Short mmCIF file of C-alpha atoms in Angstrom, two decimals:
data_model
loop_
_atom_site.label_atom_id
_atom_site.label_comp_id
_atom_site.label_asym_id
_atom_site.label_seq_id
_atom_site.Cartn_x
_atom_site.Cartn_y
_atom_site.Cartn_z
CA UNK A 1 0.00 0.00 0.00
CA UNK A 2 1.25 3.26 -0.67
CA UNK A 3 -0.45 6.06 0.45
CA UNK A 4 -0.70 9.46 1.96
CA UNK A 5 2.42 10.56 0.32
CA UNK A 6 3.26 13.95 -1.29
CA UNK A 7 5.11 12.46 -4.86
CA UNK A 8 6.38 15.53 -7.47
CA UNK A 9 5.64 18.31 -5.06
CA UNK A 10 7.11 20.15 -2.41
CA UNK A 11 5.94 19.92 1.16
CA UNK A 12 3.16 21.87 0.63
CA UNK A 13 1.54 19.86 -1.92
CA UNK A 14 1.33 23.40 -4.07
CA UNK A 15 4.36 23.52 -6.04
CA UNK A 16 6.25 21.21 -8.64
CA UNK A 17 9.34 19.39 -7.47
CA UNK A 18 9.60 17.19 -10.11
CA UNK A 19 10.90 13.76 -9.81
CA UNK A 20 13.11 12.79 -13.15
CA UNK A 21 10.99 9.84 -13.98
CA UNK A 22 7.37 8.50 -13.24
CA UNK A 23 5.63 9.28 -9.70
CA UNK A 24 4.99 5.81 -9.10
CA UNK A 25 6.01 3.00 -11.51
CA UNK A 26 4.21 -0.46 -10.86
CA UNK A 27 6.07 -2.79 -13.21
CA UNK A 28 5.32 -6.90 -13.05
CA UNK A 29 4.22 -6.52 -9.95
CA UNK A 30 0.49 -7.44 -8.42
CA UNK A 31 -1.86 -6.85 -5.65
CA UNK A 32 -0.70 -3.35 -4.77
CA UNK A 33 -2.91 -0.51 -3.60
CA UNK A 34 -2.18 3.22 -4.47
CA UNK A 35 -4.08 5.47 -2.36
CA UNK A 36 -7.40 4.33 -0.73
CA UNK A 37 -10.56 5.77 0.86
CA UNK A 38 -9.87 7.55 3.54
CA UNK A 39 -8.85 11.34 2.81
CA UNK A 40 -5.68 10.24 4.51
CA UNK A 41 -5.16 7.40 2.24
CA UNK A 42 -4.58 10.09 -0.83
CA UNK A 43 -1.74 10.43 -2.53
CA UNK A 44 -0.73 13.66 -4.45
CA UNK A 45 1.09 12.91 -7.95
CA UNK A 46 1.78 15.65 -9.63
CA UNK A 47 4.41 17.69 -11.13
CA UNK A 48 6.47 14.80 -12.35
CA UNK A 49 8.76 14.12 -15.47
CA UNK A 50 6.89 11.60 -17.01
CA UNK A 51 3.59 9.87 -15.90
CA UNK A 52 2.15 10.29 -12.18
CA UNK A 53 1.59 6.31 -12.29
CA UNK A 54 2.37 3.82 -14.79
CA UNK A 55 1.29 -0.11 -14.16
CA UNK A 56 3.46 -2.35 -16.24
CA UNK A 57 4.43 -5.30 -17.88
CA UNK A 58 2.58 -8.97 -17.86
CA UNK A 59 2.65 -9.68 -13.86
CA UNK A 60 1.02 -6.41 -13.22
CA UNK A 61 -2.16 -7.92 -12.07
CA UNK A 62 -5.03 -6.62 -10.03
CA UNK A 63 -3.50 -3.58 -9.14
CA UNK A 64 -5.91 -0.77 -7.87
CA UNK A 65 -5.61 3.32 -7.89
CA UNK A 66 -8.33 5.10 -5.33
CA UNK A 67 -8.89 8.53 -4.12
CA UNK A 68 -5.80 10.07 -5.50
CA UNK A 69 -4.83 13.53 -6.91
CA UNK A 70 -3.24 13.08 -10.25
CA UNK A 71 -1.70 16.25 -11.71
CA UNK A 72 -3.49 18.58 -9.63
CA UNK A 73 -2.19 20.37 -6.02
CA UNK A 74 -3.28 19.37 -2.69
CA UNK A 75 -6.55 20.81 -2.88
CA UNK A 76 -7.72 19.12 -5.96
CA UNK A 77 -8.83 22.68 -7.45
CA UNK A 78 -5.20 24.14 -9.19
CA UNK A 79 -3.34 22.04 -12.14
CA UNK A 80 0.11 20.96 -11.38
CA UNK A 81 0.17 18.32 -14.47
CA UNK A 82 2.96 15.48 -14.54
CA UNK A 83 4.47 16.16 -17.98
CA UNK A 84 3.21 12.76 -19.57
CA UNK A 85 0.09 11.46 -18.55
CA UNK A 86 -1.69 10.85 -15.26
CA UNK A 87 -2.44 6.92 -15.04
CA UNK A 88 -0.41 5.19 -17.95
CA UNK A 89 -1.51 1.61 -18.34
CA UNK A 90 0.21 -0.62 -21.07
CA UNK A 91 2.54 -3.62 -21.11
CA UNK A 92 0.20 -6.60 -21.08
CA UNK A 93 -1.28 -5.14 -17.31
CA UNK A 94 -4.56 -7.15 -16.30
CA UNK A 95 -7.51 -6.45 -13.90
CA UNK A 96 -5.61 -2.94 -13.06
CA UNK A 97 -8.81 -0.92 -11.44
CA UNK A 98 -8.90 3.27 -11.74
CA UNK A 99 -11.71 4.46 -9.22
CA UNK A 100 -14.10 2.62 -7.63
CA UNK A 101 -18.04 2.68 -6.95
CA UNK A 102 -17.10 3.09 -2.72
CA UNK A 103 -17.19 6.32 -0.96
CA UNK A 104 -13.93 7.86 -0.91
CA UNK A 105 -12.37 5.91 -4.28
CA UNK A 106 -12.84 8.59 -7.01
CA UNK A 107 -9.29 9.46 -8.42
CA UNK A 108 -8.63 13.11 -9.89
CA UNK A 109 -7.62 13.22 -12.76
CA UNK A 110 -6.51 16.46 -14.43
CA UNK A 111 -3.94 19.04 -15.66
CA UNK A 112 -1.48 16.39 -17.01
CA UNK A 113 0.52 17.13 -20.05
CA UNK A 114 -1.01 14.41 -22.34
CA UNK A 115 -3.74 12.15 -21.35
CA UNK A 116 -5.84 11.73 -17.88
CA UNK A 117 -5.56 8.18 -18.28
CA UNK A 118 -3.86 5.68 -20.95
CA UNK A 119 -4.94 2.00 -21.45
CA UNK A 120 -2.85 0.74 -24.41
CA UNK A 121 -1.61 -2.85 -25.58
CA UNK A 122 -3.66 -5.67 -27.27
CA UNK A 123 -2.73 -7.96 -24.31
CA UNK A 124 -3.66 -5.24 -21.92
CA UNK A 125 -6.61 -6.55 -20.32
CA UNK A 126 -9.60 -6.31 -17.60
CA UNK A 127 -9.11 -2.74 -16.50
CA UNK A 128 -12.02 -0.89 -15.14
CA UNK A 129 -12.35 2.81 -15.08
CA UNK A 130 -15.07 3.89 -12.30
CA UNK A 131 -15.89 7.02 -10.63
CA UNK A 132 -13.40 9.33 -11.59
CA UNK A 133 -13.24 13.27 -12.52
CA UNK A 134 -11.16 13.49 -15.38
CA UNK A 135 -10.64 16.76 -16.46
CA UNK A 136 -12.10 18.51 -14.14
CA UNK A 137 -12.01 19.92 -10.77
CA UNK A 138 -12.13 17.62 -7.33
CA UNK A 139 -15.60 19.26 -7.07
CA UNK A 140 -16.64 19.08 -10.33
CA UNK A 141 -17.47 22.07 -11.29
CA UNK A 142 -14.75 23.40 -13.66
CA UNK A 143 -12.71 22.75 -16.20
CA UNK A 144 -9.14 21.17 -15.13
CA UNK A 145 -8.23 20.17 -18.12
CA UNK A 146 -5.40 17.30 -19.59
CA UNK A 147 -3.69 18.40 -22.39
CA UNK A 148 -5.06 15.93 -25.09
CA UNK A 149 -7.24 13.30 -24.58
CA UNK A 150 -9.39 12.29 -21.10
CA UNK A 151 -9.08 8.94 -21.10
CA UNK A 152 -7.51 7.25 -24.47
CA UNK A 153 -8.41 3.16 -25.13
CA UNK A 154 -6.20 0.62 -27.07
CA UNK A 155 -6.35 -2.40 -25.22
CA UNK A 156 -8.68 -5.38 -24.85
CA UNK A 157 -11.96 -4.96 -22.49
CA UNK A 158 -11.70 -1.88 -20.93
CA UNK A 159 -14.80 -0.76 -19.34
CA UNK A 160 -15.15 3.08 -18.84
CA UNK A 161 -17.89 3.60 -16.07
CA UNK A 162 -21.17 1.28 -15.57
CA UNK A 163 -24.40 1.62 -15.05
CA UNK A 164 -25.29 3.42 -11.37
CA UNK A 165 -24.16 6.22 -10.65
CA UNK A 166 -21.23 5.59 -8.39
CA UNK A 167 -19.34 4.12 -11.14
CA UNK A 168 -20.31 7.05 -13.36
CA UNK A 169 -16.68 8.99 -14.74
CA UNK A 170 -17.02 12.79 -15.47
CA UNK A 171 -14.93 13.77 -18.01
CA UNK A 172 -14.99 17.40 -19.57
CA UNK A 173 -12.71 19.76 -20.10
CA UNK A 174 -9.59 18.23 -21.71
CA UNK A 175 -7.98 19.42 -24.40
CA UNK A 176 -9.08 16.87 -27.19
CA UNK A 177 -11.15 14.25 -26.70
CA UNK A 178 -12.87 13.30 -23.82
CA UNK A 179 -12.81 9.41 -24.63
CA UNK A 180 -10.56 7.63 -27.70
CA UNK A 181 -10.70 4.85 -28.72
CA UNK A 182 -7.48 4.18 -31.21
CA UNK A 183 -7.08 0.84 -31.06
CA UNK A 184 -8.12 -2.83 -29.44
CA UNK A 185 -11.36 -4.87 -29.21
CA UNK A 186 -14.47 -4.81 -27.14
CA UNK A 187 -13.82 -1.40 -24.71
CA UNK A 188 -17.36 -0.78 -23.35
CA UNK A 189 -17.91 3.25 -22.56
CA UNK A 190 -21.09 3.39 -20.17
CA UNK A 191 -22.95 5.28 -18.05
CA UNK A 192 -20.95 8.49 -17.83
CA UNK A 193 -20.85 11.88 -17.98
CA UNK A 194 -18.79 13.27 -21.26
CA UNK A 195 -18.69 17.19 -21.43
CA UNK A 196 -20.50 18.45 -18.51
CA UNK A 197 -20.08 18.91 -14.94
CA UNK A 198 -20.45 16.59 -12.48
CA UNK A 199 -24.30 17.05 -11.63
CA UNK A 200 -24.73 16.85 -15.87
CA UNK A 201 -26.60 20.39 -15.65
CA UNK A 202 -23.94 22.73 -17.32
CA UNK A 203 -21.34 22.32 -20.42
CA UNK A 204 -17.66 21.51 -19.48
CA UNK A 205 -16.39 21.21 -23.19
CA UNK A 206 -14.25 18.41 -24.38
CA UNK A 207 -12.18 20.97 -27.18
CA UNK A 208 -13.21 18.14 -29.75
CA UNK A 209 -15.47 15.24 -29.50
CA UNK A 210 -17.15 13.44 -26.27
CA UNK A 211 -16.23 10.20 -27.74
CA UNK A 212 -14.34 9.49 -31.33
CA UNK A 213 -13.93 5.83 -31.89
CA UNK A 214 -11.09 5.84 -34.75
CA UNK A 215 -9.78 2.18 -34.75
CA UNK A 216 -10.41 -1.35 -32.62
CA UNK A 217 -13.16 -3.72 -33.09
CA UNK A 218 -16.72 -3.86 -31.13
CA UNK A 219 -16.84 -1.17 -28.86
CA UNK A 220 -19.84 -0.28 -26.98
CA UNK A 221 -21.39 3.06 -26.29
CA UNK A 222 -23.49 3.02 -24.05
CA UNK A 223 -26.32 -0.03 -24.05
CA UNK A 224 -29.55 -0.76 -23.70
CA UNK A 225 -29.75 -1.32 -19.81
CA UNK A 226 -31.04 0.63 -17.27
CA UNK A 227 -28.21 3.72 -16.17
CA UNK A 228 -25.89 2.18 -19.26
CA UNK A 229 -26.48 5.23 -21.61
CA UNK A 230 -23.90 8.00 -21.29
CA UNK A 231 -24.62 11.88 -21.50
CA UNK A 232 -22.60 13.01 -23.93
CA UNK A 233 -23.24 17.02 -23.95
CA UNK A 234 -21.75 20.43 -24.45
CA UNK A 235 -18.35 19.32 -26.50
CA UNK A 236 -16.72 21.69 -29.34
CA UNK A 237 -17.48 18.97 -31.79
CA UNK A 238 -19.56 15.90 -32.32
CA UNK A 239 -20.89 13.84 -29.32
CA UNK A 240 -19.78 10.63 -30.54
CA UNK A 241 -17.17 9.92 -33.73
CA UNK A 242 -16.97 7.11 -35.51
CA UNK A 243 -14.00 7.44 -38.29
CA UNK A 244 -11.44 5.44 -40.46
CA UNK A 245 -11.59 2.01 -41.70
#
């Protein structure tokens, strides 16, 4: 378990102090627990050189990331961005969970250089995405914006939210997209909020589309089950994008 910590900042969880690499770097390893639910449990990962966490390689397995601060100060309201992305998930990782549908799991996402969160591989499997702000502020109400995409999808089976509402994502604001898919095969996007604030009652703008799909195979949007549909609202471009070949 690692929590509580203060990782890229200085003591005052306000100010970058960069470490050279990634904030914390799970690699082949399994069972671990970043942060928790407790406001005690949080980390703060911000400010650092490449990612705030990466999970790695083909014995990273059922690894879980709750109630952190991910490129944002101590207060969850002011950006201090790691210069890469904020949760960077690749290298054959399976069953890593982002979130969570308990009280006191929601990660913040926001102000990272690139994405909020990356899921990438083809053997990259089983992660779940669940009650996360990505994008915007710790209480949802403004834009706090990564620099391209919210949350960007190549891998195998992803699931991005559900259908209640605790394992509803919010995620406005970011610079791009709020939701990518570019790659993989059966990512299921459900139940969340794309574009607005957290309450769904005023535009937070993804700068492009809510969702462009661009490349995989079978990916859901949304679904025919009660609390599966997604509100996909107030973006600078199309709600949903489906494009290439």
């Amino acid at each position: 378990t690692i929590a509580g910590n203060y990782i890229g900042t200085d003591a005052t969880g306000t100010l970058d102090r960069a470490n050279a690499a990634t904030g914390v770097h799970i690699e082949n390893a399994a069972g671990n627990l970043i942060g928790g639910t407790a406001s005690a449990d949080r980390n703060v990962l911000s400010g650092n050189n490449v990612d705030g966490v990466a999970v790695t390689g083909a014995g990273a397995s059922s690894n879980a990331i709750r109630g952190n601060y991910i490129g944002t100060d101590v207060t969850g309201m002011v950006a201090l961005g790691n210069r890469i992305d904020g949760v960077d998930i690749g290298g054959a990782a399976t069953g890593t969970m982002v979130g969570g549908t308990a009280a006191g799991e929601r990660n913040v996402i926001g102000g990272n250089r690139r994405d909020g969160i990356a899921v990438t591989g083809a053997n990259t499997t089983g992660v779940v995405l669940n009650g996360n702000y990505i994008g915007v502020n710790a209480a949802g109400t403004g834009a706090l914006g990564n620099g391209r995409y919210g949350v960007r999808l190549a891998a195998t089976g992803t699931m991005v939210g559900g259908t209640t509402p605790a394992a509803r994502n919010v995620i406005s604001g970011n610079a791009v997209d709020g939701i990518a898919v570019l790659g993989g095969t059966g990512n299921v996007i459900r139940g969340n909020y794309v574009g607005t604030n957290a309450t769904g009652t005023a535009a937070i703008a993804n700068l492009e589309d809510g969702v462009w799909v661009n490349a995989g195979s079978n990916t859901t949007v949304g679904g025919t089950a009660a609390g599966a549909g997604n509100l996909l609202s107030g973006n600078a471009w199309s709600g949903v994008a489906v494009t290439g070949t």
